[in-house]
Coordinates of C-alpha atoms in Angstrom, one line a residue:
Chain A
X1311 CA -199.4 108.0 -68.6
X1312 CA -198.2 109.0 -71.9
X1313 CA -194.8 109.8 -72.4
X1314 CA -193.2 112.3 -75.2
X1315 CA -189.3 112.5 -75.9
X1316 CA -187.3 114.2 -78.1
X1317 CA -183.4 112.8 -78.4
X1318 CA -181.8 115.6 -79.8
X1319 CA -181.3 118.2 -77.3
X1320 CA -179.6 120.5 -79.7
X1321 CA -179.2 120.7 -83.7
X1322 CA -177.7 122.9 -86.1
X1323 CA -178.3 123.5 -89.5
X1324 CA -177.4 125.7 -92.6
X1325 CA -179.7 128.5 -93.6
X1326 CA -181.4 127.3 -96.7
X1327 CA -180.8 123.9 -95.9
X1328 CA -183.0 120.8 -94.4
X1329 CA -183.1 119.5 -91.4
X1330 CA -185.8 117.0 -89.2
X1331 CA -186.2 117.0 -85.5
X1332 CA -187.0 113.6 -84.4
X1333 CA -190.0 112.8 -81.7
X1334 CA -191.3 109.2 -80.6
X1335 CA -194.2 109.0 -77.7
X1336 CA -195.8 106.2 -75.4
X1337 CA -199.4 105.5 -75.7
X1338 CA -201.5 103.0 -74.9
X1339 CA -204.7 105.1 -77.0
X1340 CA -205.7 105.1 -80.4
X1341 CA -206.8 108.2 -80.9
X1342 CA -205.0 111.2 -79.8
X1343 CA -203.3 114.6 -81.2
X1344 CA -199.6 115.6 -82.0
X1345 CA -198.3 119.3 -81.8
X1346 CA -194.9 120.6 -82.2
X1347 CA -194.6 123.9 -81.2
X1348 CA -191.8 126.7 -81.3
X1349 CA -190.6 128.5 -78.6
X1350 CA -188.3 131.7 -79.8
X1351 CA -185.7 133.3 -77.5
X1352 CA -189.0 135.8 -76.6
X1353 CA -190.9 132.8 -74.9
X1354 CA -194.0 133.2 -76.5
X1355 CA -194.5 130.1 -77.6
X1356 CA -196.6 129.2 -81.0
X1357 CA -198.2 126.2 -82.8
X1358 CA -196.2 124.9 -86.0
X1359 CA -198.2 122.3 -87.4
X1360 CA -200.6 119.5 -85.5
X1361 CA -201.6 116.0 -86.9
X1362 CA -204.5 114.1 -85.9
X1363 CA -203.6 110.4 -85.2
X1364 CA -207.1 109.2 -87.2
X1365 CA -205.7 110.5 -90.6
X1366 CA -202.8 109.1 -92.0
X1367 CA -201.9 111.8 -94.8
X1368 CA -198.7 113.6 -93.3
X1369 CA -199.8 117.3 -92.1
X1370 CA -197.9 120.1 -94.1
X1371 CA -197.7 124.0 -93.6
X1372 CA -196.1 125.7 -96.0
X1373 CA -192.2 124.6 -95.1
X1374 CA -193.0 122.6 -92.3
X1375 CA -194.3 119.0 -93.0
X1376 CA -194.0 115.9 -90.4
X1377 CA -193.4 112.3 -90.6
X1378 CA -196.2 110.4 -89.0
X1379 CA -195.6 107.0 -88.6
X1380 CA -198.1 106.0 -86.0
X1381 CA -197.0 102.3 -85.4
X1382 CA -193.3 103.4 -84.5
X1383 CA -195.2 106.0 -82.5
X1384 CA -193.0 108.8 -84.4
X1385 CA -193.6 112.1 -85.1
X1386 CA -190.4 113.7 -86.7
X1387 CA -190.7 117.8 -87.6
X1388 CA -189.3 118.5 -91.4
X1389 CA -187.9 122.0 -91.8
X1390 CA -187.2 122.8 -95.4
X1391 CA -185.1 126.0 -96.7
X1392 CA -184.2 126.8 -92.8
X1393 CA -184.4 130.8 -92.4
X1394 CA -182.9 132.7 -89.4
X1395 CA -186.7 133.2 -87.9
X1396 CA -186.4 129.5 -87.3
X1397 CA -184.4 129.5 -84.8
X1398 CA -185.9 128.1 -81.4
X1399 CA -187.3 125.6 -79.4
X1400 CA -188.9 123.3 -80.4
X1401 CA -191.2 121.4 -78.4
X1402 CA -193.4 117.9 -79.5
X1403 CA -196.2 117.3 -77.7
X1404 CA -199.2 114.8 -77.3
X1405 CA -202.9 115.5 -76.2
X1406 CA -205.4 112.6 -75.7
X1407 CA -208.2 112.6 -77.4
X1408 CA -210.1 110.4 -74.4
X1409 CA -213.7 112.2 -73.5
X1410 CA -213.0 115.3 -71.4
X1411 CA -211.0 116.4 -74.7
X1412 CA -207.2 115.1 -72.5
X1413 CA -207.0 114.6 -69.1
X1414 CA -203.4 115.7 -69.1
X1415 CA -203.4 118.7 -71.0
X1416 CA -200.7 118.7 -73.3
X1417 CA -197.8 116.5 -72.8
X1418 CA -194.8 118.0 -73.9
X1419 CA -190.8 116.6 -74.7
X1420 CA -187.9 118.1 -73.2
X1421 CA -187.4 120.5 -76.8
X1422 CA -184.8 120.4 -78.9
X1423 CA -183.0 123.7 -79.6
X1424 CA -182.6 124.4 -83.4
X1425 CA -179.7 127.0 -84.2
X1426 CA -179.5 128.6 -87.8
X1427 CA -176.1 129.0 -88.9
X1428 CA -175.8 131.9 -91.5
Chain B
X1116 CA -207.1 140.8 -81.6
X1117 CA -204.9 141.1 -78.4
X1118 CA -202.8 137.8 -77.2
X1119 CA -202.8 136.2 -74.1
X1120 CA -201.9 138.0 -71.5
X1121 CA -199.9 137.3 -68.3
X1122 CA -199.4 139.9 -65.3
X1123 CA -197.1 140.1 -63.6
X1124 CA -194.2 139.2 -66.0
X1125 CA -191.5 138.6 -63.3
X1126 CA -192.4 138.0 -59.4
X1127 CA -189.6 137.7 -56.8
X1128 CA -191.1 135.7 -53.3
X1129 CA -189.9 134.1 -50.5
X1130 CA -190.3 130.6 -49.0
X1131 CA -193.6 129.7 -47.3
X1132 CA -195.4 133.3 -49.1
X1133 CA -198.1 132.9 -51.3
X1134 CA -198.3 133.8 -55.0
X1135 CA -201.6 134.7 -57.5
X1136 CA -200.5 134.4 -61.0
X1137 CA -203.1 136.3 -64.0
X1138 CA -204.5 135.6 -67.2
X1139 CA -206.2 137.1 -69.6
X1140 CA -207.3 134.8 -72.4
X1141 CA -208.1 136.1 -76.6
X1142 CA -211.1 137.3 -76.9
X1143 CA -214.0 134.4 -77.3
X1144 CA -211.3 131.8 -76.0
X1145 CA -212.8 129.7 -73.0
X1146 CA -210.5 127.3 -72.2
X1147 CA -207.1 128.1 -70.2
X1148 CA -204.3 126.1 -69.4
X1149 CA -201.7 126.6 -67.0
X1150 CA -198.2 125.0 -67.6
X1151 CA -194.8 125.3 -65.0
X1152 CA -192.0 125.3 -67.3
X1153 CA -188.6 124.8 -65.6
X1154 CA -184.9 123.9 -67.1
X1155 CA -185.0 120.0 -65.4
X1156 CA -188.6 119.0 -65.6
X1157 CA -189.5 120.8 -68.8
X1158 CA -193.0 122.4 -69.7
X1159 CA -195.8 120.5 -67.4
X1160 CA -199.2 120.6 -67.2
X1161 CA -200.9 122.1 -64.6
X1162 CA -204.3 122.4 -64.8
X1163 CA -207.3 123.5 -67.5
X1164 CA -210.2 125.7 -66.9
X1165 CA -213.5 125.8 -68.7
X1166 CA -216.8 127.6 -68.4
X1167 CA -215.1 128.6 -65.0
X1168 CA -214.9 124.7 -64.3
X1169 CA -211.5 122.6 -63.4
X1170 CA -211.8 120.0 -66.4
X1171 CA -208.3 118.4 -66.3
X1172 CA -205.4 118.6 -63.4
X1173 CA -202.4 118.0 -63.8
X1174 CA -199.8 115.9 -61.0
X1175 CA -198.6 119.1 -58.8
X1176 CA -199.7 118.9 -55.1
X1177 CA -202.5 120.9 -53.7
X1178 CA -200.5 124.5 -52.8
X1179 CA -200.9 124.7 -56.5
X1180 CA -204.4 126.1 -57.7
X1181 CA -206.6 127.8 -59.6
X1182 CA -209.4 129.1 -61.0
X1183 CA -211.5 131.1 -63.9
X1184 CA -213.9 134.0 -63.9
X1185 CA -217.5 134.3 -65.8
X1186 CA -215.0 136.3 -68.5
X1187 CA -212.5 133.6 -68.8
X1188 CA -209.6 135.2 -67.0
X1189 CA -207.8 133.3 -65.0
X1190 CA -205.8 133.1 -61.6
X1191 CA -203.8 130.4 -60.3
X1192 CA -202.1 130.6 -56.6
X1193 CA -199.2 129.1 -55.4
X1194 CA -199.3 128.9 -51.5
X1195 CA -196.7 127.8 -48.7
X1196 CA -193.9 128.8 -51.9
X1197 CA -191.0 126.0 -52.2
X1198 CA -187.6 127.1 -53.8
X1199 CA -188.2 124.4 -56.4
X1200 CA -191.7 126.5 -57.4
X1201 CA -189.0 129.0 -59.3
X1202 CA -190.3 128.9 -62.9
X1203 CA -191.7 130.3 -66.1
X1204 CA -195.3 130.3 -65.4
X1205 CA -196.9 130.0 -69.2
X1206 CA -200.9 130.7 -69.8
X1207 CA -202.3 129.0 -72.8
X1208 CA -206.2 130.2 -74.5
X1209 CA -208.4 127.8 -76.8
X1210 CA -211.5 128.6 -78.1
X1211 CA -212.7 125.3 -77.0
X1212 CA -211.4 122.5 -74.4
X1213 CA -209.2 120.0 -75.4
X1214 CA -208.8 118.1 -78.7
X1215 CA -206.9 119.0 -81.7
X1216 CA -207.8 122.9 -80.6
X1217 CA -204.6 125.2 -81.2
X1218 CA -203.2 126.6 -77.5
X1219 CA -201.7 130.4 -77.9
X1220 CA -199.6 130.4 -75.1
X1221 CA -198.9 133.8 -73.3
X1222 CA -195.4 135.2 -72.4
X1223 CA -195.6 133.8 -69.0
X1224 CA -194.7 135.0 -65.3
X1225 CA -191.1 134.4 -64.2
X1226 CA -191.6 133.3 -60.7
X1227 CA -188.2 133.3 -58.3
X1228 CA -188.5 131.5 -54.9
X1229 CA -185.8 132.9 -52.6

């Protein structure tokens, strides 16, 4: 079974500043997804950015870019010029890409909680 | 185009009652996910429904079920209710099953097992 975690339960960063939330998984596949998703006080949780372990460019959206490197099995999150709205959860998570489209659903960290100090 | 929805948002039970937990998926989504989310374990998988077919289960034991209707909404039913079932229930919609497909997640249904 695949296995996601997260080491940083909590971090803290300046608005306008950087900061990276670290991820590292256990897999035995080769071919398989990686999500981090935010989770705001609300609970409603949404999809930051996804990379698809077949590609090695780096996924980016907009201020949000990640740090694949697929043989440390690492997956760190990059937030550059943090705003107030970034404040969260955030969770990694890892889907296989076996046929069936991932027996285990999504398979998520333990989060780590990202506070914005003004 | 409307969210995912989740009724009820907060459910207060007792041991050994039975629960039904609903979702309504986006429009055009067919694929549903169930997750439990709870401070110790985290967010875990429960179970995905498409075309009104189990596809993937996750490791809960079989109190915990489910199941999806010709237009994609979904119910899942916690029977024989443990105090460790107290949890944030969370939906999630995809247009299509598995794969790199983006999950929106729903608000969820606050379960508490008294």
């Amino acid at each position: 079974a695949q296995t996601v975690t997260q080491s940083q339960p909590e971090m803290s960063v300046q608005e306008a500043e950087t900061v990276t939330l670290s991820c590292t998984y256990d897999t035995s596949e080769s071919d398989y997804y990686l999500f981090w998703y935010k989770q705001p006080p609300s609970r409603q949780m949404i999809l930051v950015i996804r990379q698809e372990a077949y590609k090695q460019q780096n996924a980016t959206e907009n201020r949000f870019s990640v740090n694949f490197q697929k043989a440390a099995k690492s997956f760190s999150l990059k937030i550059s010029d943090s705003q107030l709205g970034d404040a969260a959860m955030y969770f990694c998570a890892y889907r296989s890409a076996s046929p069936g489209g991932g027996a285990d659903g999504l398979t998520f960290g333990k989060g780590t909680h990202l506070i914005i100090q003004p | 185009k409307a969210g995912v929805t989740q009724t009820p948002r907060y459910l207060i039970k007792t041991r050994g009652q039975q629960v039904t937990l609903s979702c309504s998926p986006i429009s055009g989504h067919r694929s549903v996910s169930w997750y439990q989310q709870t401070p110790g374990q985290g967010l875990q998988f429960l179970f995905e429904y498409f075309s009104e077919t189990q596809r993937n289960k996750g490791n809960f034991p079989g109190r915990f079920s489910g199941r999806q209707f010709s237009n994609s909404r979904s119910e899942m039913n916690v029977s024989t209710l443990e105090l460790g079932d107290s949890a944030l229930y969370l939906c999630a919609s995809s247009p299509r099953q598995g794969g790199p497909n983006e999950q929106f997640f729903g608000p969820g249904t606050r379960l508490t097992v008294l």
